[in-house]
Amino acid sequence: MPDLQYLLKTHFGHSRFRPLQSEIIEQILNGNDALVLMPTGGGKSICYQLPSMVFRGITVVISPLISLMKDQVDSALSNGIPAAFLNSSLTPEQSRRIESQLRADEIKLLYCAPERFALPHFRDFLKSLPINLFAVDEAHCISEWGHDFRADYRSLHLLKKEFSSVPIIALTATATGQVADDIAEQLGMPQVRRFVSSFNRQNLTYRVERKVNAFNKLVNWIEKFKGESAIVYCFSKKETDGVANKLCRLGYSARPYHAGMKAEERTKNQNDFINDKVDIIVATIAFGMGIDKPDVRLVVHYSLPKTIEGYFQETGRAGRDGLESECVLFYGAGDQFNQKFFIEQIEDELQKEKRYEQLNQMVGYCELKKCRRKQLLNYFGENFDQSSCEACDVCLKTENTFNAAEVSQKILKAIAETGGRFGAGHIINILLGSNQKRIRELRHNELNSYGSEVDHNKDALNQIIANLIEGKYIKRETGMYPTLSLTEKGAQLMNSIRAGEPYEIQMDEPEIEVEHEIQARPEKIKMKKISKSGQKSNLEYNQNLFEEFRILRRSLAEKHNVPPYVVASDKTLIELAHYLPQNTEELLNINGFGEVKAERYGKPFLEMIKATS
Ligand code: ADP
Ligand code: MG
Ligand code: ZN
């Protein structure tokens, strides 16, 4: 076995393998297949890029997005790996040049898209080359069970048929067993050894916030990460455009990204984001797959995601570099009904049922006041035993509580008086003494509870009801008719109230929608302490120098026509600002600086350090 540790250091600038990386690499170097399930940011690329340097022949990477291949190749080149891509963006001459370089043994790592692999003449060309490994990146795209199935990936079943002696490494960040089984099956390697790493992303903080004053809350978060990269996921094109416009009007650098836009404009927005020319992308879920930008500090779900898998993938795009990052989801009951409306249009009953189940799981995640990390990991079949993760809204809980005994009693009473046959909206109308026709028709204006509530408005009552559901005093039917009824516990409480026993129900103070959205960029916003450490890294570093490094990184990136993260990640810049290396030898000790990178980009950083000390 070659010295893997040495290759890791000299090419990638890392001193240690992450869990499973070296096992996977050994499996590959021994000529075996592998199926790798590792979360986004886990470090999958090294699992095929490092072997590509050891093999005598060529490693072919099948990757789904043509628009991102240049970045992937630039990144490999900057780590000293002779790499290239072949796709439809090249001119015939460019393609021919790369083909002859491949024949001349000058390229070790070749990227191509599945639609190219599907072409017989391209496969014939590959057969004429000495290929040692196929890497199928984003392998879940082959599965219809996954969340972004691509028909072109299906042609990859030909890998084992036509290149039977070449091992395959398939990689994905999708954690469900069903998708993994499907990948193995479709690629014709049912017995393939699987490498499953933990899906716990320790540097991510997960939060669910009430979708009340959502835009103002969004601005607070954006403000917290001013000048850094953020992705805001929305439900519809309309919402996407709306949020992006409002952010722009406040002076933030934000752009939309959705299927309704012209392809060029979309690509431009994506590139501007990757190149740090735009801070915020507001997108439908179409955005982000395959984007390796490591320094996204904030991912916001402005509306309820459709599935937990999708949510986990999308939040996974934050903090690939391992630095502290935030994932915030705004949850309001209204979003559920939006989704139900669409689900109801589905004709296939099975599909419809599946979508309802996914929606319920998503709602359950938001409503349960249980550690978010534990919920997510359990969903993917992984245990999480710590009593607190210290990085989710539930474990960091700081909200104000109040004694909701009186209002709860009124709510329970209204539900009991109407026989548990009505939804929250109707119960609230009764409590607030609404003059609605339906109320009068049902003669609910004659109930004892009618108009009995004066301290809370509709928003607040909705939240209190959600808390009572969570506290298991009342139960809400799932499906189309979410009627409320008392549970055993709720009925008992009513009895003890009637018997005149003292009682108390502590719950979160409700939040009320304000009339106005933020109209001007706020001067300074007070924030709750945002994470366990309150800083991105546990290294102390000179913040000003760090900012200067970021500027330098951008100008180097522009000069070399590569994305800034290919020059250095934020994590690398923080280490530079902490250790202040004085020469190339010391520079090579910094995480992320391999030999090629140090030679190509190191000097200006060293000069800047000299100039400031
Ligand atoms: P994935 O494809 O699994 O999402 P990447 O391969 O893009 O992840 O790697 C994510 C980040 O982790 C990159 O910035 C990479 O440099 C870094 N990384 C990978 N392996 C290591 C390692 N052994 N030590 C330190 N950083 C690593
Ligand atoms: Mg990857
Ligand atoms: Zn937690």
XYZ file of C-alpha atoms and ligand atoms in Angstrom:
642
model
C 0.000 0.000 0.000
C 1.405 3.447 -0.851
C 1.834 6.000 1.918
C -1.713 7.357 2.004
C -1.006 9.760 4.831
C 1.739 11.359 2.789
C -0.491 11.738 -0.263
C -3.207 13.282 1.898
C -0.768 15.877 3.211
C 1.049 16.754 0.013
C -1.983 16.889 -2.262
C -4.818 18.011 -0.039
C -2.960 19.636 2.811
C -4.790 17.593 5.479
C -2.932 15.844 8.246
C -5.523 13.223 9.225
C -8.116 11.142 7.461
C -11.673 11.606 8.540
C -13.531 8.494 9.738
C -13.840 5.816 7.007
C -11.818 7.707 4.401
C -8.729 5.510 4.636
C -10.786 2.289 4.805
C -12.653 3.313 1.664
C -9.447 4.245 -0.137
C -7.867 0.893 0.720
C -10.938 -0.952 -0.521
C -10.673 0.911 -3.822
C -6.933 0.475 -4.181
C -7.422 -3.250 -3.666
C -9.600 -3.242 -6.762
C -12.967 -3.622 -5.050
C -16.270 -1.786 -5.406
C -17.593 0.488 -2.660
C -20.831 2.229 -1.804
C -20.205 5.292 0.337
C -22.937 6.953 2.387
C -21.522 10.062 3.990
C -23.219 13.367 4.756
C -22.592 16.462 2.674
C -19.265 17.934 3.665
C -18.126 14.558 5.015
C -15.235 14.411 2.559
C -16.315 12.030 -0.181
C -14.217 13.506 -3.009
C -10.937 12.425 -1.478
C -12.172 8.820 -1.547
C -11.732 8.726 -5.330
C -9.371 11.652 -5.923
C -6.590 10.240 -3.782
C -6.737 6.765 -5.428
C -6.667 8.468 -8.829
C -3.120 9.590 -7.994
C -2.055 6.058 -7.145
C -3.525 4.247 -10.144
C -1.467 3.960 -13.291
C -4.487 4.659 -15.480
C -7.477 6.958 -15.412
C -10.306 7.546 -12.924
C -13.595 8.563 -14.540
C -16.007 10.559 -12.381
C -19.659 10.660 -13.361
C -21.124 13.819 -11.924
C -24.618 15.187 -12.555
C -24.117 18.861 -13.324
C -22.174 20.157 -16.279
C -22.275 23.673 -14.870
C -20.206 22.601 -11.867
C -17.596 20.447 -13.572
C -15.239 23.333 -14.154
C -15.179 24.047 -10.406
C -14.567 20.399 -9.618
C -11.711 20.230 -12.084
C -10.200 23.530 -10.877
C -10.307 22.210 -7.375
C -8.549 18.960 -8.333
C -5.942 20.872 -10.355
C -5.175 23.134 -7.426
C -4.494 19.985 -5.411
C -2.009 18.852 -8.013
C -4.193 16.252 -9.719
C -4.084 16.352 -13.542
C -7.819 16.609 -14.216
C -10.178 17.568 -17.029
C -13.796 17.330 -18.046
C -15.531 16.394 -21.243
C -18.951 17.907 -21.811
C -21.068 19.889 -24.212
C -19.671 23.237 -23.049
C -16.369 22.541 -24.835
C -15.619 23.384 -28.442
C -14.731 20.416 -30.714
C -11.072 21.491 -30.644
C -11.037 21.636 -26.852
C -12.578 18.180 -26.676
C -10.097 16.767 -29.121
C -7.236 18.195 -27.139
C -8.432 16.561 -23.964
C -8.975 13.285 -25.776
C -5.409 13.277 -26.999
C -4.146 14.189 -23.524
C -6.082 11.225 -22.188
C -4.441 8.956 -24.747
C -1.042 10.401 -23.912
C -1.505 9.514 -20.233
C -1.471 13.175 -19.204
C -4.789 13.160 -17.352
C -5.557 11.127 -14.268
C -9.044 12.305 -13.391
C -11.788 12.772 -15.975
C -15.218 14.243 -15.198
C -18.208 13.610 -17.403
C -21.981 13.711 -17.157
C -24.233 10.647 -17.329
C -25.825 11.779 -20.601
C -22.430 11.598 -22.238
C -21.808 8.154 -20.803
C -25.108 7.093 -22.384
C -23.635 7.736 -25.867
C -22.246 4.491 -27.390
C -19.398 6.221 -29.204
C -18.252 7.859 -25.976
C -18.233 4.494 -24.237
C -16.207 3.116 -27.145
C -13.730 5.900 -26.613
C -13.521 5.073 -22.895
C -12.921 1.412 -23.761
C -9.815 2.447 -25.654
C -8.359 4.004 -22.487
C -6.744 2.380 -19.449
C -9.481 2.990 -16.876
C -8.884 1.932 -13.284
C -11.940 3.300 -11.515
C -15.402 4.705 -12.086
C -16.685 7.086 -9.420
C -20.426 7.731 -9.472
C -20.968 10.948 -7.529
C -24.426 11.931 -6.206
C -25.327 8.294 -6.813
C -28.828 8.695 -5.344
C -29.784 10.330 -8.660
C -30.075 6.801 -10.030
C -32.911 5.983 -7.641
C -36.521 6.941 -8.067
C -36.822 6.767 -4.297
C -34.326 9.562 -3.941
C -35.260 13.201 -4.041
C -33.638 14.120 -7.325
C -33.948 11.241 -9.701
C -32.357 11.718 -13.129
C -33.276 9.451 -15.981
C -29.762 9.772 -17.454
C -28.285 8.021 -14.457
C -30.089 4.847 -15.485
C -27.583 4.289 -18.301
C -25.000 3.642 -15.609
C -26.191 0.056 -15.346
C -23.954 -0.380 -18.413
C -20.860 0.211 -16.285
C -20.773 -3.318 -14.936
C -21.938 -4.789 -18.241
C -19.428 -3.131 -20.519
C -16.564 -2.435 -18.111
C -16.860 -5.528 -15.974
C -13.278 -5.475 -14.733
C -13.292 -1.844 -13.585
C -14.285 -1.228 -9.942
C -16.970 1.308 -9.083
C -17.179 3.649 -6.140
C -20.677 5.101 -5.728
C -21.070 8.047 -3.370
C -24.094 9.783 -1.924
C -25.179 11.913 1.008
C -28.576 10.227 1.082
C -28.932 8.168 4.192
C -31.989 6.025 3.670
C -31.450 2.285 3.290
C -34.006 2.044 0.527
C -32.046 4.417 -1.686
C -28.787 2.645 -0.872
C -30.309 -0.730 -1.829
C -31.570 0.754 -5.038
C -28.170 2.232 -5.955
C -26.453 -1.111 -5.397
C -29.120 -2.903 -7.414
C -29.184 -0.455 -10.307
C -25.408 -0.399 -10.641
C -25.383 -4.196 -10.755
C -23.386 -4.724 -7.565
C -25.916 -6.027 -5.021
C -23.214 -7.399 -2.696
C -21.111 -4.241 -2.682
C -19.461 -3.350 0.607
C -21.134 -0.333 2.171
C -19.379 2.362 4.121
C -21.866 4.292 6.204
C -20.565 7.172 8.251
C -22.411 9.052 10.950
C -24.785 11.674 9.624
C -24.348 13.859 12.649
C -23.132 17.246 11.422
C -21.738 18.584 14.656
C -21.002 22.071 13.396
C -24.605 22.727 12.351
C -27.173 24.239 14.700
C -30.744 23.294 13.811
C -33.576 25.623 14.747
C -37.300 25.699 14.148
C -38.804 29.142 14.642
C -42.417 30.156 14.442
C -43.384 31.612 11.122
C -44.514 34.818 12.767
C -42.858 38.011 11.532
C -40.922 35.660 9.298
C -39.386 38.292 7.074
C -38.151 40.321 10.026
C -36.681 37.212 11.553
C -35.005 36.413 8.259
C -33.436 39.871 8.189
C -32.135 39.317 11.707
C -30.388 36.157 10.663
C -29.007 37.638 7.461
C -27.732 40.593 9.443
C -25.973 38.231 11.821
C -24.064 36.758 8.878
C -23.563 39.973 6.956
C -21.084 39.592 4.116
C -21.123 35.808 4.347
C -22.892 33.234 2.224
C -26.487 32.230 2.895
C -29.147 30.181 1.108
C -32.851 30.840 1.685
C -35.168 28.076 0.481
C -38.734 28.997 -0.466
C -41.837 27.041 -1.405
C -42.740 28.661 -4.731
C -41.275 30.799 -7.480
C -43.464 33.631 -6.327
C -42.245 33.462 -2.762
C -38.659 33.196 -4.035
C -38.924 36.343 -6.132
C -40.769 38.167 -3.362
C -38.202 37.448 -0.670
C -35.252 38.165 -2.970
C -36.765 41.500 -3.998
C -37.496 42.597 -0.467
C -33.955 41.729 0.611
C -32.527 43.679 -2.322
C -34.659 46.674 -1.462
C -33.106 46.661 2.006
C -29.706 46.772 0.369
C -28.652 43.141 0.779
C -26.923 41.364 -2.039
C -29.511 38.702 -2.843
C -30.556 36.889 -6.047
C -33.357 34.472 -6.878
C -32.902 31.008 -8.364
C -35.826 28.946 -9.650
C -37.098 26.957 -12.604
C -39.116 29.871 -14.003
C -36.023 31.926 -14.802
C -34.009 31.957 -18.001
C -31.203 29.424 -17.879
C -28.472 32.046 -18.411
C -29.742 34.234 -15.635
C -29.945 31.287 -13.289
C -26.424 30.179 -14.108
C -25.181 33.708 -13.633
C -26.770 33.964 -10.197
C -25.326 30.606 -9.224
C -21.850 31.584 -10.394
C -22.004 34.949 -8.672
C -22.848 33.123 -5.466
C -20.021 30.594 -5.877
C -17.603 33.427 -6.656
C -18.625 35.450 -3.588
C -20.055 38.255 -5.721
C -23.497 37.705 -4.252
C -24.083 36.824 -0.595
C -27.580 35.409 -0.583
C -29.363 33.017 -2.920
C -33.121 32.754 -2.495
C -34.139 29.523 -4.160
C -36.605 26.776 -4.674
C -35.147 23.375 -3.925
C -33.613 23.135 -7.384
C -30.596 24.991 -6.020
C -27.511 23.568 -4.456
C -26.925 20.016 -5.573
C -23.322 19.507 -6.440
C -22.298 22.941 -5.277
C -19.192 22.434 -3.202
C -19.066 25.937 -1.739
C -17.674 25.167 1.689
C -18.415 28.409 3.541
C -22.212 28.716 3.454
C -22.888 29.940 6.989
C -26.670 30.069 7.001
C -29.426 27.983 5.426
C -32.961 29.236 6.016
C -36.134 27.356 5.125
C -38.623 30.153 4.743
C -41.399 27.626 4.255
C -41.959 24.059 5.318
C -39.808 21.616 3.313
C -41.601 18.727 1.636
C -39.615 15.855 3.107
C -37.161 15.266 5.924
C -34.648 13.824 3.437
C -34.840 16.959 1.342
C -34.552 19.153 4.409
C -31.482 17.297 5.599
C -29.807 17.569 2.189
C -30.543 21.267 1.986
C -29.340 22.089 5.489
C -26.309 19.919 4.717
C -25.094 22.603 2.339
C -24.222 24.783 5.319
C -20.775 24.570 6.866
C -19.068 21.983 4.681
C -15.781 23.381 5.925
C -16.630 22.236 9.434
C -17.070 25.730 10.898
C -20.132 26.607 12.964
C -23.178 27.316 10.818
C -26.903 27.845 11.303
C -29.930 26.061 9.851
C -33.191 27.863 10.560
C -36.653 26.655 9.568
C -39.737 28.868 9.832
C -42.761 26.808 10.665
C -46.333 28.054 10.502
C -49.495 26.008 10.348
C -50.479 27.707 7.069
C -47.665 26.033 5.119
C -49.153 22.662 5.835
C -52.370 23.637 4.136
C -50.516 24.947 1.100
C -48.890 21.567 0.716
C -52.116 19.676 1.325
C -53.712 21.624 -1.467
C -51.054 20.314 -3.858
C -51.146 16.801 -2.484
C -54.890 16.676 -3.037
C -54.287 17.224 -6.766
C -52.251 14.022 -7.019
C -54.267 11.307 -8.716
C -52.213 8.231 -7.915
C -53.583 7.156 -4.511
C -50.368 5.489 -3.394
C -48.306 8.503 -4.286
C -50.762 10.724 -2.504
C -50.595 8.639 0.623
C -46.810 8.696 0.521
C -46.802 12.489 0.243
C -49.196 12.799 3.170
C -46.919 10.598 5.235
C -43.878 12.698 4.316
C -45.750 15.867 5.209
C -46.802 14.450 8.566
C -43.222 13.483 9.352
C -42.079 16.980 8.501
C -44.804 18.554 10.639
C -43.975 16.150 13.450
C -40.351 17.243 13.321
C -41.364 20.883 13.687
C -44.006 20.454 16.348
C -42.268 18.014 18.660
C -40.200 19.834 21.243
C -37.560 17.150 21.143
C -33.893 17.622 20.268
C -33.873 18.304 16.511
C -30.597 16.503 15.971
C -31.862 13.417 17.740
C -35.045 13.477 15.657
C -33.114 13.798 12.394
C -30.573 11.120 13.230
C -33.273 8.740 14.460
C -35.155 9.324 11.258
C -32.127 8.034 9.366
C -31.844 5.069 11.711
C -28.959 6.419 13.759
C -28.903 6.622 17.557
C -28.120 9.786 19.434
C -27.854 9.216 23.154
C -26.600 12.504 24.565
C -29.215 14.232 26.701
C -28.511 17.550 25.006
C -26.884 18.248 21.651
C -26.213 21.862 22.682
C -26.839 22.987 19.125
C -30.558 23.019 18.404
C -33.347 25.337 19.508
C -34.764 22.745 21.896
C -31.473 22.045 23.663
C -30.535 25.742 23.744
C -33.970 26.740 24.955
C -34.162 30.308 26.231
C -37.734 31.286 25.433
C -40.033 32.958 27.928
C -42.816 30.912 29.406
C -46.090 31.922 31.027
C -48.849 30.218 32.993
C -51.436 29.374 30.357
C -53.911 27.796 32.759
C -56.774 30.180 32.212
C -56.698 30.390 28.436
C -56.110 26.642 28.182
C -59.201 25.991 30.233
C -61.247 28.101 27.831
C -59.875 26.281 24.808
C -60.534 22.850 26.289
C -64.032 23.926 27.214
C -64.848 25.153 23.710
C -63.620 21.884 22.242
C -65.683 19.864 24.724
C -68.790 21.988 24.190
C -68.697 21.366 20.429
C -68.115 17.637 20.771
C -64.556 17.500 19.393
C -65.759 17.820 15.817
C -64.142 21.138 14.757
C -60.728 22.391 13.743
C -58.585 25.043 15.411
C -59.870 27.868 13.208
C -63.451 27.321 14.236
C -62.648 26.890 17.927
C -60.729 30.169 17.828
C -63.660 31.908 16.131
C -65.901 30.753 18.955
C -63.503 31.938 21.638
C -63.089 35.338 20.016
C -66.827 35.769 19.504
C -66.723 35.879 15.715
C -69.798 37.016 13.865
C -69.274 34.428 11.113
C -72.303 32.953 9.391
C -71.172 29.408 10.097
C -70.979 30.154 13.820
C -74.503 31.485 13.815
C -75.821 28.611 11.700
C -74.394 26.105 14.130
C -75.701 28.296 16.972
C -72.225 28.308 18.449
C -72.794 31.927 19.406
C -75.031 30.550 22.155
C -72.254 28.524 23.755
C -70.795 29.398 27.117
C -67.355 29.742 25.548
C -68.511 32.155 22.876
C -66.499 35.361 23.128
C -64.886 34.224 26.363
C -61.294 35.016 25.372
C -60.061 38.607 25.507
C -56.334 38.390 26.227
C -55.095 36.611 23.114
C -55.640 37.081 19.403
C -55.926 34.482 16.687
C -52.170 34.030 16.142
C -51.541 33.607 19.826
C -54.409 31.163 20.249
C -53.096 29.045 17.381
C -49.762 28.785 19.124
C -51.325 27.964 22.475
C -53.366 25.233 20.812
C -50.202 23.833 19.226
C -48.625 23.754 22.677
C -51.642 21.983 24.143
C -51.398 19.389 21.374
C -47.766 18.919 22.145
C -48.541 18.644 25.859
C -51.081 15.954 24.895
C -54.087 17.785 26.363
C -55.720 17.795 22.978
C -55.249 15.777 19.874
C -55.426 16.862 16.266
C -56.554 14.453 13.539
C -54.152 14.226 10.637
C -55.284 14.383 7.015
C -57.833 16.645 5.411
C -59.945 17.367 8.486
C -57.671 18.276 11.350
C -60.374 18.340 14.027
C -59.424 18.847 17.663
C -60.605 16.657 20.508
C -59.708 16.228 24.180
C -57.331 13.470 25.167
C -57.662 11.483 28.378
C -55.198 13.936 29.934
C -57.252 16.905 28.718
C -60.485 15.419 30.046
C -58.855 14.796 33.422
C -57.689 18.364 33.572
C -61.232 19.582 32.880
C -62.481 17.417 35.725
C -59.973 18.719 38.217
C -60.754 22.286 37.183
C -64.420 21.620 37.803
C -63.522 20.155 41.178
C -61.792 23.442 41.972
C -58.272 22.018 42.205
C -55.392 24.456 41.611
C -53.425 23.839 38.428
C -50.759 25.394 36.269
C -49.708 24.913 32.649
C -46.388 26.482 31.729
C -45.808 27.099 28.047
C -43.938 29.350 25.622
C -45.120 32.908 25.432
C -46.921 33.266 22.080
C -45.434 35.513 19.423
C -47.639 37.996 17.631
C -47.401 39.114 14.009
C -46.346 42.752 13.830
C -48.029 45.060 11.368
C -44.933 46.198 9.535
C -42.067 44.433 7.987
C -38.638 45.933 8.357
C -38.488 48.770 5.827
C -34.888 49.831 6.089
C -31.748 47.960 6.775
C -31.517 47.781 10.551
C -28.649 49.594 12.216
C -27.897 46.982 14.744
C -29.980 44.041 15.761
C -29.888 42.411 19.119
C -29.496 38.690 18.781
C -29.728 35.833 21.156
C -26.464 34.069 21.631
C -26.359 32.111 18.452
C -24.501 28.941 19.243
C -22.726 27.050 21.929
C -19.460 28.871 21.367
C -20.760 32.008 19.664
C -17.853 31.914 17.228
C -17.136 30.029 14.073
C -14.024 28.286 15.192
C -12.379 27.551 18.515
C -9.131 29.079 17.330
C -8.448 32.657 18.341
C -7.538 34.742 15.356
C -7.057 38.278 14.187
C -10.410 39.232 12.669
C -9.022 42.115 10.597
C -6.318 39.997 9.091
C -8.921 37.348 8.312
C -10.979 39.943 6.426
C -7.900 41.017 4.490
C -7.183 37.406 3.601
C -10.706 37.126 2.235
C -10.119 40.103 -0.027
C -6.804 38.677 -1.166
C -8.460 35.327 -1.810
C -11.007 36.983 -4.048
C -8.464 38.781 -6.120
C -6.342 35.631 -6.505
C -9.462 33.719 -7.517
C -10.306 36.286 -10.137
C -6.789 36.307 -11.466
C -6.717 32.518 -11.823
C -10.355 32.300 -12.929
C -11.372 29.844 -10.201
C -13.902 30.101 -7.354
C -12.463 31.670 -4.171
C -12.931 28.433 -2.222
C -10.556 26.674 -4.604
C -7.850 29.098 -3.448
C -8.602 28.527 0.243
C -11.555 27.810 2.499
C -12.548 30.048 5.424
C -11.180 27.401 7.720
C -7.792 27.654 6.047
C -7.877 31.467 6.317
C -8.695 31.234 10.024
C -5.735 28.928 10.557
C -3.535 31.353 8.645
C -4.715 34.239 10.818
C -4.053 32.190 13.938
C -0.711 30.503 13.212
C 0.744 33.286 11.045
C 3.159 31.045 9.110
C 6.416 32.773 8.191
C 7.628 30.612 5.315
C 6.523 27.932 2.871
C 7.456 25.129 5.203
C 5.201 26.541 7.922
C 2.536 27.255 5.359
C 2.414 23.565 4.473
C 1.359 22.837 8.050
C -1.825 24.811 7.536
C -4.852 22.632 6.856
C -5.800 22.924 3.184
C -2.387 23.933 1.779
C -0.964 21.054 -0.212
C 2.244 21.467 -2.177
C 0.663 22.661 -5.403
C -1.642 25.089 -3.673
C 1.162 26.501 -1.554
C 3.275 27.041 -4.616
C 0.466 28.546 -6.674
C -1.185 30.806 -4.093
C 1.035 30.818 -1.011
C 3.354 33.738 -1.639
C 0.886 36.640 -1.465
C -0.476 35.295 1.829
C 3.004 35.032 3.325
C 3.754 38.564 2.151
C 0.590 39.874 3.720
C 1.501 38.224 7.028
C 5.000 39.736 6.896
C 3.598 43.158 6.116
C 1.274 43.152 9.138
C 3.637 41.771 11.770
P -18.673 15.847 0.206
O -18.443 15.554 -1.246
O -18.749 14.616 1.051
O -19.815 16.761 0.460
P -16.124 17.169 0.027
O -15.349 16.067 -0.550
O -16.542 18.287 -0.876
O -17.404 16.605 0.776
O -15.306 17.729 1.282
C -15.867 18.692 2.131
C -14.779 19.495 2.810
O -14.075 18.698 3.748
C -13.757 20.034 1.832
O -13.568 21.409 2.113
C -12.515 19.199 2.104
O -11.336 19.932 1.876
C -12.671 18.853 3.581
N -12.006 17.583 3.944
C -12.171 16.372 3.365
N -11.396 15.440 3.967
C -10.721 16.068 4.953
C -9.743 15.652 5.944
N -9.328 14.394 6.027
N -9.282 16.599 6.797
C -9.716 17.879 6.717
N -10.611 18.339 5.809
C -11.118 17.447 4.932
Mg -19.327 15.851 -3.108
Zn -30.596 19.224 20.445
